[in-house]
Tab-separated table of C-alpha atoms in Angstrom:
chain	number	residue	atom	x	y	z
Z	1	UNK	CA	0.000	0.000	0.000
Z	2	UNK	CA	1.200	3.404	-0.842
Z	3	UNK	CA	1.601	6.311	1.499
Z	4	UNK	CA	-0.682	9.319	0.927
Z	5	UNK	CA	1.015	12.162	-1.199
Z	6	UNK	CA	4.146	9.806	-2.492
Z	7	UNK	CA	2.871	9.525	-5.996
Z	8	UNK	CA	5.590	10.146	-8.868
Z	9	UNK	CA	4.330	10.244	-12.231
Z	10	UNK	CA	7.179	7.255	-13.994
Z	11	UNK	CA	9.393	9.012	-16.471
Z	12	UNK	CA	9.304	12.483	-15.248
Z	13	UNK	CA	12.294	14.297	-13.120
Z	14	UNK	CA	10.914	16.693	-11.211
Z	15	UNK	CA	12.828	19.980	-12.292
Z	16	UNK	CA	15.751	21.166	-9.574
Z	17	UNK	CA	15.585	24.859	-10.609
Z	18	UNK	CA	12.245	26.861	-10.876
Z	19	UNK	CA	11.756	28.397	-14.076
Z	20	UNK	CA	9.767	31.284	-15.924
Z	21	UNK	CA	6.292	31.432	-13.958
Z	22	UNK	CA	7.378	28.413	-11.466
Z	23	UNK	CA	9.502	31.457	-9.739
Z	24	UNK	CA	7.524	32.662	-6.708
Z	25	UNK	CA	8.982	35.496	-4.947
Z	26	UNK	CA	8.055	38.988	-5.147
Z	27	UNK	CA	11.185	40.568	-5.832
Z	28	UNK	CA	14.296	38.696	-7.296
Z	29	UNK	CA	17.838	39.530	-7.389
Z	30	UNK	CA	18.599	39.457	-11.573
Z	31	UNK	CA	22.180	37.969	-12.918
Z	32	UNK	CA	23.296	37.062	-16.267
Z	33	UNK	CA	25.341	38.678	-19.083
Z	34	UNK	CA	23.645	41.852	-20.712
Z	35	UNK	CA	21.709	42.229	-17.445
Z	36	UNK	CA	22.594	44.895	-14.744
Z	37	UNK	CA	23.193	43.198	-11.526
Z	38	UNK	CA	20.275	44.443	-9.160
Z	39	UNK	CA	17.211	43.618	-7.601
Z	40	UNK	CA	13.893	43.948	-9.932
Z	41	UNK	CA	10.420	43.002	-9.418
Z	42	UNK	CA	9.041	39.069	-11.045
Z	43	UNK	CA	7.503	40.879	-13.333
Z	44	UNK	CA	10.350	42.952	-14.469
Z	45	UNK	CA	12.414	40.085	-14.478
Z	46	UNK	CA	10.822	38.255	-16.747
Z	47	UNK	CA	9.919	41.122	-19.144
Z	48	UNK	CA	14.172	41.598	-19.177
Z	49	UNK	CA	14.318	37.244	-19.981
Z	50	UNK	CA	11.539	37.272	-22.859
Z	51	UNK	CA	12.996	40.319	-24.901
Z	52	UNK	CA	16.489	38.410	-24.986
Z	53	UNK	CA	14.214	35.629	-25.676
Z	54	UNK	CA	15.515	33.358	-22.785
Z	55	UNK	CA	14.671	32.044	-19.567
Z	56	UNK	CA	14.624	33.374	-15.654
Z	57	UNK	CA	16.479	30.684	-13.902
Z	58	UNK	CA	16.087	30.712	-10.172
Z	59	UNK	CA	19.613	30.094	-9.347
Z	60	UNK	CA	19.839	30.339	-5.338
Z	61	UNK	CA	16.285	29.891	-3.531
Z	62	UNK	CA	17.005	30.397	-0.248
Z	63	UNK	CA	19.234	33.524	-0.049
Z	64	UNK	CA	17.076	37.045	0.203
Z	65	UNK	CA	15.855	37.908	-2.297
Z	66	UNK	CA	16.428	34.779	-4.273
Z	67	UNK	CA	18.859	35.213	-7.185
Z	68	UNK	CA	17.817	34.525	-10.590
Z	69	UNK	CA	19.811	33.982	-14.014
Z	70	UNK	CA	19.201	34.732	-17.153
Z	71	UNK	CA	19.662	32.157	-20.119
Z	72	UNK	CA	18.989	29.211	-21.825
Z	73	UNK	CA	17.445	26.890	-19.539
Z	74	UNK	CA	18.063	23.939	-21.569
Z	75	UNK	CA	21.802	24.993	-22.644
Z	76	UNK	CA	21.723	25.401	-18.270
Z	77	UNK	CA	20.468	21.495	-18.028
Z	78	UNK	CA	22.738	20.419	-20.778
Z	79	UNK	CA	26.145	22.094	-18.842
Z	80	UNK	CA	25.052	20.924	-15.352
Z	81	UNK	CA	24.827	16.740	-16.847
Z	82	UNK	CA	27.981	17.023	-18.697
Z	83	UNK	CA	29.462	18.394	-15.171
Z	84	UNK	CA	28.346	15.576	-13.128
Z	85	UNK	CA	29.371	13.097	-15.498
Z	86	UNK	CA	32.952	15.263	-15.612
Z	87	UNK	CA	33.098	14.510	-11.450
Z	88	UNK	CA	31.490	11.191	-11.896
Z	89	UNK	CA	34.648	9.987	-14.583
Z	90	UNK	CA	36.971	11.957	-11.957
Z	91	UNK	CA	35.903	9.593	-8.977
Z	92	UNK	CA	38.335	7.030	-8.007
Z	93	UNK	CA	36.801	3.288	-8.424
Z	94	UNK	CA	38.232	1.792	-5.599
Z	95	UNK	CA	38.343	-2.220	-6.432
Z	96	UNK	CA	38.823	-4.816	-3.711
Z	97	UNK	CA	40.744	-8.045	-4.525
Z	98	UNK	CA	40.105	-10.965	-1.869
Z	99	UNK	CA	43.104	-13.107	-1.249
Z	100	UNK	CA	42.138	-16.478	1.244
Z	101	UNK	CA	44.506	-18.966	3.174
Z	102	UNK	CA	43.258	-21.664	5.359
Z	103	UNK	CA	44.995	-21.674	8.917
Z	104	UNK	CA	47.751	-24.284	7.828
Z	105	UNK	CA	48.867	-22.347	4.337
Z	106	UNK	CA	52.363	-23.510	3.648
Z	107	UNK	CA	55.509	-21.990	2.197
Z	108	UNK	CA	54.919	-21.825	-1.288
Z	109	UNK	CA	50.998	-21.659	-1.605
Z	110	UNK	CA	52.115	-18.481	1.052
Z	111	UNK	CA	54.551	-16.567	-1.183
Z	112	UNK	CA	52.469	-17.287	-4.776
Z	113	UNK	CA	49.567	-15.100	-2.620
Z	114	UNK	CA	52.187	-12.885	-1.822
Z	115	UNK	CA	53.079	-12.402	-5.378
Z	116	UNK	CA	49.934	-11.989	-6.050
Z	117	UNK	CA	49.396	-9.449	-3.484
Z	118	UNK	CA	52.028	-7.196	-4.335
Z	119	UNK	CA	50.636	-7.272	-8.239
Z	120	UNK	CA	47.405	-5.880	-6.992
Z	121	UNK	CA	48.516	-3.900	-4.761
Z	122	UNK	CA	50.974	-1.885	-7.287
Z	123	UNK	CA	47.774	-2.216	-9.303
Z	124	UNK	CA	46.136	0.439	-6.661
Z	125	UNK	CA	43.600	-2.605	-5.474
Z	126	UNK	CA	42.529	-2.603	-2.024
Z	127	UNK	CA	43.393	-6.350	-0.296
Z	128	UNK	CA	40.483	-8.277	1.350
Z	129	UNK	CA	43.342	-11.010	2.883
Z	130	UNK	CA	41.715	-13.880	5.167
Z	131	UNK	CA	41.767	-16.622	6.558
Z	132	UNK	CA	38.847	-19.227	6.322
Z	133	UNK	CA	38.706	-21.662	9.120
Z	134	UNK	CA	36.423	-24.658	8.543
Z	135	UNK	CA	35.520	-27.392	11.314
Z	136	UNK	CA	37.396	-27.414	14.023
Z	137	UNK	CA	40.703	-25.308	12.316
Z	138	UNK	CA	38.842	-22.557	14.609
Z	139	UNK	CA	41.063	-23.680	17.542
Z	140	UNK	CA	44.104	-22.370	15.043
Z	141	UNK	CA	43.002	-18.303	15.857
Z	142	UNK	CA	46.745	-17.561	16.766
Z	143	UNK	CA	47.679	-19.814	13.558
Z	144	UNK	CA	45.731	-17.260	11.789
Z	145	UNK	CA	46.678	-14.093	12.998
Z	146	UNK	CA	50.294	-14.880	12.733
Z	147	UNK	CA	49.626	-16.053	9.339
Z	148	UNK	CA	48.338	-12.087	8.224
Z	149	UNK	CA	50.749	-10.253	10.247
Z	150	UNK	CA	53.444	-11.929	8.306
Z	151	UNK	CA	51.539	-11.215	4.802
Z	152	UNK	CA	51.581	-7.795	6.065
Z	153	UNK	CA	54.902	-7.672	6.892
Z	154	UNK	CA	55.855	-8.483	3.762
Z	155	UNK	CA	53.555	-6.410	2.044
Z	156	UNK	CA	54.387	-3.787	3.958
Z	157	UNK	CA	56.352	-1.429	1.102
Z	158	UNK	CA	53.449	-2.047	-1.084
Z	159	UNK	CA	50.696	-1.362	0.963
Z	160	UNK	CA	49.393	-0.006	4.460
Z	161	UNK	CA	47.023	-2.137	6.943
Z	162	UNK	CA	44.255	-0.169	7.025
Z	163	UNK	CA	42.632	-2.754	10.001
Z	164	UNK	CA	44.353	-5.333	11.661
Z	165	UNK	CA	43.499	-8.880	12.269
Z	166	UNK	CA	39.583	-9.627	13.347
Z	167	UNK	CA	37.777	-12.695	13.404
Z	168	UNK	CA	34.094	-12.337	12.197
Z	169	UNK	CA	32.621	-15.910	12.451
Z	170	UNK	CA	34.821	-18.527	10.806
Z	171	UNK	CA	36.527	-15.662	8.683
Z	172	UNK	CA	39.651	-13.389	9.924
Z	173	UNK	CA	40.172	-10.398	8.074
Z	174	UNK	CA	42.648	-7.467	7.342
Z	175	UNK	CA	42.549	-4.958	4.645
Z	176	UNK	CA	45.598	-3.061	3.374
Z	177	UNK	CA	45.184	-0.534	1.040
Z	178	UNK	CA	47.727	0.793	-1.557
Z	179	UNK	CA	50.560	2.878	-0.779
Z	180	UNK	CA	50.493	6.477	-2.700
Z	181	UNK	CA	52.351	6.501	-5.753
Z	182	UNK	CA	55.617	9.038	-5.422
Z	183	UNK	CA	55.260	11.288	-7.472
């Protein structure tokens, strides 16, 4: 059952700016180019917008009065998207590579993770390095432990532990994240 009031029509964004005749306030303060910066009546407002033959743009709603722009509103739209995606290709995908050992890991299945560790890690991959205890391995904990410290050790001019050592169930867990690259 739906709440009272919640109802979105599919398809339709609502608008984050209020445009033209959406604008409410009495008096506005006017921005753009060709505009003299000042504070004008609505109506004035949007006489100035439709004789450049664009759009009054309510930029900043809650200062007093509320500023208002003048230009394309859909040029506007266009610029803001192409931002966000800008900041959204800037973002840094952090990826997490898992790396397991059981509590008795020996020698050489222990230094082909390692290798495998320090790839990632030069990669700029996060580590997800546990151990997996199944049956009654659980009475190995110290086994365990000792068993990450080391890794990290090892790891340690590739990477920083960014949490030590904690058993969550039959799983213990540390992260180490990549070191920054000198530049």
């Amino acid at each position: 059952m739906r709440k009272k009031g919640s109802y979105r029509p599919r398809g339709r964004e609502e608008e984050p700016y209020k445009v033209n005749s959406r604008i409410r306030a009495r008096e506005v303060r006017v921005v753009g180019d060709n505009v003299k910066v000042d504070v004008y009546s609505l109506e004035e407002a949007l006489k100035m917008a439709e004789e450049q033959s664009l759009d009054l743009v309510e930029i900043s709603p809650k200062a007093d009065p509320p500023v208002c722009k003048i230009i394309d509103y859909s040029k506007f739209k266009y610029e803001q998207k192409k931002k966000q995606k800008e900041i959204k290709a800037k973002a840094q995908k952090t990826v997490i590579k898992e790396i397991r050992f059981g509590p008795n890991t020996d020698d050489h299945d222990f230094n082909f993770k390692l290798n495998h560790g320090k790839k990632f890690l030069s990669e700029g991959s996060k580590l997800k390095v546990y151990v997996h205890f199944v049956g009654r391995t659980i009475v190995f904990k110290d086994r365990g432990e000792l068993l990450l410290l080391r890794y990290a050790s090892e790891l340690e001019e590739f990477g920083k532990v960014e949490q030590l050592p904690k058993l969550e169930g039959k799983r213990m867990t540390l992260f180490i994240a990549p070191k920054a690259a000198s530049k």
